[in-house]
Amino acid sequence: MLRGAIIGLGNIAVHGHLPAWRGRSDVTIVAATDARPEQRAALDAHLPGARWYPTVEALLAEATLDFVDVCTPPSSHAPLIMAALERGLHVLCEKPLVHSPDDLAVLRALAEQTGRVLHTVHNWHHAPIVRRTAELVREGAVGGVRRVVWHTLRTRPAVAVGEDAGNWRVDPQIAGGGVLTDHGWHVFYVLQRWVGETPRSVSARLETRRHTRWPVEDTATVRVAFERATAEILLTWAADERRNWAEVAGTAGTLELQDDTLVLRRNGHGGERRWPCPPALSGGGYHPGWFGAVADQFVAEVTGAAPRGANLEEASLCVALEHGARASSRAGGRGVTLAGVRT
Protein backbone atom coordinates (compact mmCIF):
# COMPACT_ATOMS: atom_id res chain seq x y z
CA MET A 1 0.00 0.00 0.00
CA LEU A 2 1.52 3.29 -1.12
CA ARG A 3 1.03 6.25 1.21
CA GLY A 4 0.50 9.61 -0.43
CA ALA A 5 -0.24 13.22 0.44
CA ILE A 6 -1.97 15.99 -1.47
CA ILE A 7 -0.27 19.39 -1.58
CA GLY A 8 -2.86 21.97 -2.61
CA LEU A 9 -6.60 21.37 -2.19
CA GLY A 10 -8.06 23.41 -5.03
CA ASN A 11 -10.75 22.37 -7.49
CA ILE A 12 -8.54 19.98 -9.47
CA ALA A 13 -7.48 18.11 -6.31
CA VAL A 14 -10.93 17.93 -4.75
CA HIS A 15 -12.93 17.09 -7.89
CA GLY A 16 -10.33 15.30 -10.03
CA HIS A 17 -7.58 13.71 -7.97
CA LEU A 18 -9.24 12.72 -4.70
CA PRO A 19 -12.13 10.75 -6.26
CA ALA A 20 -9.64 8.71 -8.28
CA TRP A 21 -7.34 8.05 -5.32
CA ARG A 22 -10.28 7.00 -3.15
CA GLY A 23 -11.20 4.33 -5.68
CA ARG A 24 -7.84 2.54 -5.46
CA SER A 25 -6.97 -0.39 -3.20
CA ASP A 26 -3.19 0.01 -3.59
CA VAL A 27 -2.90 3.66 -2.52
CA THR A 28 -4.08 5.58 0.50
CA ILE A 29 -3.97 9.35 0.85
CA VAL A 30 -2.97 9.88 4.46
CA ALA A 31 -2.31 13.62 4.59
CA ALA A 32 -2.88 16.97 2.92
CA THR A 33 -1.96 20.62 3.22
CA ASP A 34 -2.90 23.92 1.62
CA ALA A 35 -1.72 27.49 2.12
CA ARG A 36 -5.36 28.44 2.81
CA PRO A 37 -6.45 27.11 6.24
CA GLU A 38 -10.09 27.17 5.17
CA GLN A 39 -9.40 24.30 2.75
CA ARG A 40 -9.18 21.96 5.71
CA ALA A 41 -12.96 21.75 5.49
CA ALA A 42 -12.64 20.32 1.97
CA LEU A 43 -10.30 17.61 3.25
CA ASP A 44 -12.64 16.73 6.12
CA ALA A 45 -15.56 16.52 3.69
CA HIS A 46 -13.89 14.48 0.96
CA LEU A 47 -11.26 12.46 2.82
CA PRO A 48 -12.09 12.49 6.55
CA GLY A 49 -9.45 9.91 7.46
CA ALA A 50 -6.52 12.00 6.22
CA ARG A 51 -4.48 14.24 8.51
CA TRP A 52 -4.28 17.97 7.91
CA TYR A 53 -0.92 19.71 8.13
CA PRO A 54 -0.75 23.51 8.39
CA THR A 55 2.34 23.77 6.16
CA VAL A 56 4.21 21.83 3.51
CA GLU A 57 7.25 21.83 5.74
CA ALA A 58 5.34 20.16 8.56
CA LEU A 59 3.87 17.58 6.20
CA LEU A 60 7.22 16.63 4.70
CA ALA A 61 8.90 16.49 8.10
CA GLU A 62 6.26 14.52 10.00
CA ALA A 63 4.17 12.38 7.64
CA THR A 64 5.29 8.87 6.65
CA LEU A 65 4.93 8.95 2.88
CA ASP A 66 5.90 7.29 -0.37
CA PHE A 67 4.80 10.14 -2.65
CA VAL A 68 3.22 13.56 -2.90
CA ASP A 69 0.61 14.74 -5.39
CA VAL A 70 1.27 18.44 -6.12
CA CYS A 71 -1.87 20.36 -7.08
CA THR A 72 -0.71 23.92 -6.44
CA PRO A 73 -0.36 26.86 -8.87
CA PRO A 74 2.62 26.65 -11.24
CA SER A 75 5.05 29.07 -9.56
CA SER A 76 5.29 26.74 -6.55
CA HIS A 77 5.99 23.54 -8.48
CA ALA A 78 9.78 23.65 -8.73
CA PRO A 79 10.48 24.32 -5.02
CA LEU A 80 7.86 21.81 -3.88
CA ILE A 81 9.17 19.10 -6.20
CA MET A 82 12.71 19.74 -5.04
CA ALA A 83 11.73 19.56 -1.37
CA ALA A 84 9.85 16.29 -1.90
CA LEU A 85 12.62 14.65 -3.93
CA GLU A 86 15.17 15.67 -1.31
CA ARG A 87 13.01 13.86 1.26
CA GLY A 88 13.18 10.73 -0.90
CA LEU A 89 9.59 10.92 -2.13
CA HIS A 90 8.16 10.20 -5.54
CA VAL A 91 6.32 13.17 -7.08
CA LEU A 92 3.20 13.43 -9.19
CA CYS A 93 2.62 17.04 -10.26
CA GLU A 94 -0.10 18.92 -12.11
CA LYS A 95 0.83 20.61 -15.37
CA PRO A 96 2.75 22.69 -16.20
CA LEU A 97 5.55 20.85 -14.44
CA VAL A 98 7.85 23.90 -14.63
CA HIS A 99 8.39 26.75 -17.10
CA SER A 100 12.17 27.01 -17.14
CA PRO A 101 14.46 24.53 -18.92
CA ASP A 102 17.01 25.28 -16.19
CA ASP A 103 14.54 24.28 -13.44
CA LEU A 104 13.70 21.14 -15.41
CA ALA A 105 17.37 20.16 -15.70
CA VAL A 106 17.89 20.52 -11.95
CA LEU A 107 14.79 18.51 -11.07
CA ARG A 108 15.51 15.80 -13.64
CA ALA A 109 19.01 15.38 -12.25
CA LEU A 110 17.69 15.24 -8.68
CA ALA A 111 15.10 12.61 -9.58
CA GLU A 112 17.79 10.50 -11.23
CA GLN A 113 20.13 10.98 -8.28
CA THR A 114 17.50 9.96 -5.71
CA GLY A 115 16.02 7.20 -7.86
CA ARG A 116 12.55 8.68 -7.55
CA VAL A 117 9.77 9.08 -10.10
CA LEU A 118 8.87 12.57 -11.32
CA HIS A 119 5.62 12.39 -13.26
CA THR A 120 3.33 15.08 -14.70
CA VAL A 121 -0.46 14.86 -15.04
CA HIS A 122 -0.99 14.41 -18.78
CA ASN A 123 -4.64 13.54 -18.39
CA TRP A 124 -5.88 14.61 -21.82
CA HIS A 125 -4.23 11.53 -23.31
CA HIS A 126 -7.07 9.65 -21.64
CA ALA A 127 -9.97 11.73 -22.92
CA PRO A 128 -12.03 9.27 -25.00
CA ILE A 129 -11.80 11.30 -28.21
CA VAL A 130 -8.05 11.86 -27.86
CA ARG A 131 -7.41 8.21 -27.01
CA ARG A 132 -9.49 7.00 -29.99
CA THR A 133 -7.69 9.41 -32.32
CA ALA A 134 -4.32 8.08 -31.17
CA GLU A 135 -5.50 4.50 -31.75
CA LEU A 136 -6.68 5.24 -35.30
CA VAL A 137 -3.45 7.07 -36.12
CA ARG A 138 -1.41 4.10 -34.86
CA GLU A 139 -3.55 1.76 -36.98
CA GLY A 140 -2.76 3.82 -40.09
CA ALA A 141 -6.32 5.05 -40.65
CA VAL A 142 -5.10 8.36 -42.11
CA GLY A 143 -1.67 7.24 -43.29
CA GLY A 144 1.33 9.32 -42.29
CA VAL A 145 0.31 12.43 -40.35
CA ARG A 146 1.29 15.62 -42.17
CA ARG A 147 -0.76 18.38 -40.53
CA VAL A 148 -2.54 18.91 -37.24
CA VAL A 149 -4.82 21.86 -36.51
CA TRP A 150 -6.06 22.48 -32.96
CA HIS A 151 -8.45 25.13 -31.61
CA THR A 152 -9.18 25.67 -27.92
CA LEU A 153 -11.84 28.36 -27.58
CA ARG A 154 -12.82 29.79 -24.20
CA THR A 155 -14.50 33.00 -23.08
CA ARG A 156 -12.40 33.19 -19.90
CA PRO A 157 -9.96 31.09 -17.86
CA ALA A 158 -11.11 28.34 -15.54
CA VAL A 159 -12.49 29.42 -12.18
CA ALA A 160 -10.13 29.22 -9.21
CA VAL A 161 -11.03 28.46 -5.60
CA GLY A 162 -11.47 31.72 -3.72
CA GLU A 163 -11.71 33.72 -6.95
CA ASP A 164 -13.11 36.69 -5.02
CA ALA A 165 -9.47 37.42 -4.22
CA GLY A 166 -8.49 37.10 -7.88
CA ASN A 167 -7.87 34.23 -10.29
CA TRP A 168 -4.24 33.11 -10.08
CA ARG A 169 -4.36 32.04 -13.74
CA VAL A 170 -4.13 35.67 -14.84
CA ASP A 171 -1.32 36.59 -12.42
CA PRO A 172 2.01 36.10 -14.24
CA GLN A 173 3.90 35.83 -10.94
CA ILE A 174 1.82 32.77 -10.01
CA ALA A 175 0.75 31.24 -13.31
CA GLY A 176 3.85 32.08 -15.31
CA GLY A 177 1.75 33.09 -18.31
CA GLY A 178 -1.76 33.16 -19.70
CA VAL A 179 -3.63 30.92 -22.12
CA LEU A 180 -0.45 29.43 -23.59
CA THR A 181 0.59 28.18 -20.16
CA ASP A 182 -2.88 26.99 -19.15
CA HIS A 183 -3.88 25.19 -22.35
CA GLY A 184 -0.78 24.86 -24.50
CA TRP A 185 0.79 22.15 -22.34
CA HIS A 186 -2.08 19.73 -23.07
CA VAL A 187 -1.93 20.36 -26.81
CA PHE A 188 1.85 19.98 -26.95
CA TYR A 189 1.94 16.49 -25.48
CA VAL A 190 -1.13 15.29 -27.38
CA LEU A 191 -0.06 16.42 -30.84
CA GLN A 192 3.48 15.07 -30.41
CA ARG A 193 2.05 11.59 -29.85
CA TRP A 194 -0.23 11.91 -32.86
CA VAL A 195 2.56 13.08 -35.17
CA GLY A 196 5.03 10.58 -33.76
CA GLU A 197 8.09 12.78 -34.28
CA THR A 198 10.15 15.17 -32.18
CA PRO A 199 9.42 18.80 -33.14
CA ARG A 200 12.22 20.83 -34.67
CA SER A 201 11.06 24.42 -34.22
CA VAL A 202 8.24 26.58 -32.92
CA SER A 203 6.92 30.03 -33.76
CA ALA A 204 4.20 31.96 -31.96
CA ARG A 205 2.40 35.23 -31.45
CA LEU A 206 0.95 35.98 -28.02
CA GLU A 207 -1.74 38.67 -27.85
CA THR A 208 -4.32 40.32 -25.64
CA ARG A 209 -7.43 40.54 -27.79
CA ARG A 210 -10.17 41.16 -25.24
CA HIS A 211 -9.15 40.93 -21.59
CA THR A 212 -6.91 43.99 -21.50
CA ARG A 213 -6.98 44.30 -17.70
CA TRP A 214 -4.97 41.09 -17.37
CA PRO A 215 -1.15 41.22 -17.57
CA VAL A 216 -1.03 37.89 -19.46
CA GLU A 217 -1.90 36.85 -22.99
CA ASP A 218 -5.49 35.82 -23.67
CA THR A 219 -4.68 34.45 -27.15
CA ALA A 220 -1.81 32.38 -28.54
CA THR A 221 -1.27 31.37 -32.16
CA VAL A 222 1.44 28.71 -32.37
CA ARG A 223 3.05 26.79 -35.22
CA VAL A 224 5.16 23.71 -34.50
CA ALA A 225 7.35 22.25 -37.26
CA PHE A 226 8.31 18.58 -37.40
CA GLU A 227 10.41 16.81 -40.02
CA ARG A 228 7.39 15.69 -42.06
CA ALA A 229 4.48 17.52 -40.44
CA THR A 230 3.28 20.83 -39.06
CA ALA A 231 0.88 21.73 -36.27
CA GLU A 232 -1.13 24.95 -36.16
CA ILE A 233 -2.61 25.83 -32.78
CA LEU A 234 -5.06 28.53 -31.69
CA LEU A 235 -5.64 28.98 -27.97
CA THR A 236 -7.85 31.78 -26.70
CA TRP A 237 -9.76 33.06 -23.69
CA ALA A 238 -11.27 35.74 -25.95
CA ALA A 239 -13.77 33.63 -27.91
CA ASP A 240 -17.55 34.05 -28.01
CA GLU A 241 -18.09 30.35 -27.36
CA ARG A 242 -16.57 27.44 -25.47
CA ARG A 243 -15.45 24.72 -27.84
CA ASN A 244 -12.61 22.42 -28.84
CA TRP A 245 -11.96 21.40 -32.43
CA ALA A 246 -9.06 19.65 -34.12
CA GLU A 247 -8.13 17.99 -37.39
CA VAL A 248 -5.44 15.41 -38.08
CA ALA A 249 -4.64 15.25 -41.79
CA GLY A 250 -2.59 12.41 -43.21
CA THR A 251 -1.55 10.95 -46.52
CA ALA A 252 -4.63 8.69 -46.60
CA GLY A 253 -7.36 10.73 -44.92
CA THR A 254 -8.36 13.03 -42.08
CA LEU A 255 -9.70 12.78 -38.57
CA GLU A 256 -11.86 15.63 -37.31
CA LEU A 257 -12.43 16.06 -33.58
CA GLN A 258 -15.72 17.90 -33.12
CA ASP A 259 -15.43 18.35 -29.35
CA ASP A 260 -17.24 15.08 -28.47
CA THR A 261 -17.53 13.41 -31.89
CA LEU A 262 -14.74 11.92 -33.99
CA VAL A 263 -15.12 11.79 -37.78
CA LEU A 264 -12.89 9.77 -40.13
CA ARG A 265 -12.78 10.57 -43.83
CA ARG A 266 -10.54 8.48 -46.10
CA ASN A 267 -9.11 9.89 -49.32
CA GLY A 268 -10.81 8.53 -52.44
CA HIS A 269 -13.19 6.21 -50.58
CA GLY A 270 -16.14 8.53 -50.03
CA GLY A 271 -18.35 8.57 -46.99
CA GLU A 272 -17.23 8.88 -43.41
CA ARG A 273 -17.21 7.07 -40.10
CA ARG A 274 -18.29 8.73 -36.88
CA TRP A 275 -17.73 7.83 -33.25
CA PRO A 276 -19.47 9.59 -30.34
CA CYS A 277 -16.77 10.18 -27.71
CA PRO A 278 -18.29 11.93 -24.71
CA PRO A 279 -17.54 13.89 -22.63
CA ALA A 280 -16.71 16.92 -24.74
CA LEU A 281 -13.15 18.21 -24.48
CA SER A 282 -14.58 21.63 -23.67
CA GLY A 283 -16.66 20.24 -20.81
CA GLY A 284 -14.16 20.93 -18.03
CA GLY A 285 -10.85 19.71 -16.69
CA TYR A 286 -11.54 17.60 -13.59
CA HIS A 287 -12.53 14.15 -14.96
CA PRO A 288 -11.53 11.64 -12.25
CA GLY A 289 -11.49 8.89 -14.88
CA TRP A 290 -8.85 10.67 -16.94
CA PHE A 291 -6.78 11.28 -13.82
CA GLY A 292 -7.28 7.67 -12.76
CA ALA A 293 -5.42 6.52 -15.87
CA VAL A 294 -2.58 8.93 -15.02
CA ALA A 295 -2.48 7.51 -11.49
CA ASP A 296 -2.24 3.99 -12.97
CA GLN A 297 0.86 4.99 -14.93
CA PHE A 298 2.44 6.82 -12.00
CA VAL A 299 1.92 3.89 -9.62
CA ALA A 300 3.27 1.46 -12.22
CA GLU A 301 6.47 3.52 -12.50
CA VAL A 302 6.80 3.79 -8.72
CA THR A 303 6.34 0.05 -8.18
CA GLY A 304 8.53 -1.00 -11.09
CA ALA A 305 5.64 -2.50 -13.05
CA ALA A 306 6.42 -0.13 -15.95
CA PRO A 307 9.62 1.50 -17.18
CA ARG A 308 10.30 5.05 -16.07
CA GLY A 309 10.92 8.13 -18.15
CA ALA A 310 8.41 8.43 -21.02
CA ASN A 311 6.18 10.88 -19.19
CA LEU A 312 9.13 13.01 -18.09
CA GLU A 313 10.33 13.16 -21.70
CA GLU A 314 6.88 14.43 -22.72
CA ALA A 315 7.02 17.05 -19.98
CA SER A 316 10.48 18.10 -21.16
CA LEU A 317 9.10 18.60 -24.65
CA CYS A 318 6.29 20.77 -23.29
CA VAL A 319 8.76 22.94 -21.37
CA ALA A 320 10.85 23.42 -24.50
CA LEU A 321 7.82 24.28 -26.64
CA GLU A 322 6.38 26.84 -24.22
CA HIS A 323 9.80 28.40 -23.65
CA GLY A 324 10.44 28.53 -27.39
CA ALA A 325 6.97 29.92 -28.17
CA ARG A 326 7.46 32.81 -25.74
CA ALA A 327 10.91 33.55 -27.17
CA SER A 328 9.42 33.52 -30.67
CA SER A 329 6.66 35.94 -29.73
CA ARG A 330 9.17 38.34 -28.19
CA ALA A 331 11.07 38.19 -31.50
CA GLY A 332 8.00 39.08 -33.55
CA GLY A 333 7.01 35.51 -34.40
CA ARG A 334 10.36 34.34 -35.72
CA GLY A 335 10.86 30.58 -35.66
CA VAL A 336 12.88 29.23 -32.74
CA THR A 337 14.84 26.02 -33.05
CA LEU A 338 14.19 23.64 -30.18
CA ALA A 339 17.48 22.92 -28.45
CA GLY A 340 18.01 20.25 -25.87
CA VAL A 341 14.89 18.21 -26.73
CA ARG A 342 15.65 14.53 -26.32
CA THR A 343 14.57 12.22 -29.12
JSON list of C-alpha atoms in Angstrom, two decimals, residues 18 23 26 51 54 94 105 107 122 128 131-132 142 181 186 189 203 206 216 233 255-256 269 296:
[
{"chain": "A", "resi": 18, "resn": "LEU", "atom": "CA", "xyz": [-9.24, 12.72, -4.70]},
{"chain": "A", "resi": 23, "resn": "GLY", "atom": "CA", "xyz": [-11.20, 4.33, -5.68]},
{"chain": "A", "resi": 26, "resn": "ASP", "atom": "CA", "xyz": [-3.19, 0.01, -3.59]},
{"chain": "A", "resi": 51, "resn": "ARG", "atom": "CA", "xyz": [-4.48, 14.24, 8.51]},
{"chain": "A", "resi": 54, "resn": "PRO", "atom": "CA", "xyz": [-0.75, 23.51, 8.39]},
{"chain": "A", "resi": 94, "resn": "GLU", "atom": "CA", "xyz": [-0.10, 18.92, -12.11]},
{"chain": "A", "resi": 105, "resn": "ALA", "atom": "CA", "xyz": [17.37, 20.16, -15.70]},
{"chain": "A", "resi": 107, "resn": "LEU", "atom": "CA", "xyz": [14.79, 18.51, -11.07]},
{"chain": "A", "resi": 122, "resn": "HIS", "atom": "CA", "xyz": [-0.99, 14.41, -18.78]},
{"chain": "A", "resi": 128, "resn": "PRO", "atom": "CA", "xyz": [-12.03, 9.27, -25.00]},
{"chain": "A", "resi": 131, "resn": "ARG", "atom": "CA", "xyz": [-7.41, 8.21, -27.01]},
{"chain": "A", "resi": 132, "resn": "ARG", "atom": "CA", "xyz": [-9.49, 7.00, -29.99]},
{"chain": "A", "resi": 142, "resn": "VAL", "atom": "CA", "xyz": [-5.10, 8.36, -42.11]},
{"chain": "A", "resi": 181, "resn": "THR", "atom": "CA", "xyz": [0.59, 28.18, -20.16]},
{"chain": "A", "resi": 186, "resn": "HIS", "atom": "CA", "xyz": [-2.08, 19.73, -23.07]},
{"chain": "A", "resi": 189, "resn": "TYR", "atom": "CA", "xyz": [1.94, 16.49, -25.48]},
{"chain": "A", "resi": 203, "resn": "SER", "atom": "CA", "xyz": [6.92, 30.03, -33.76]},
{"chain": "A", "resi": 206, "resn": "LEU", "atom": "CA", "xyz": [0.95, 35.98, -28.02]},
{"chain": "A", "resi": 216, "resn": "VAL", "atom": "CA", "xyz": [-1.03, 37.89, -19.46]},
{"chain": "A", "resi": 233, "resn": "ILE", "atom": "CA", "xyz": [-2.61, 25.83, -32.78]},
{"chain": "A", "resi": 255, "resn": "LEU", "atom": "CA", "xyz": [-9.70, 12.78, -38.57]},
{"chain": "A", "resi": 256, "resn": "GLU", "atom": "CA", "xyz": [-11.86, 15.63, -37.31]},
{"chain": "A", "resi": 269, "resn": "HIS", "atom": "CA", "xyz": [-13.19, 6.21, -50.58]},
{"chain": "A", "resi": 296, "resn": "ASP", "atom": "CA", "xyz": [-2.24, 3.99, -12.97]}
]
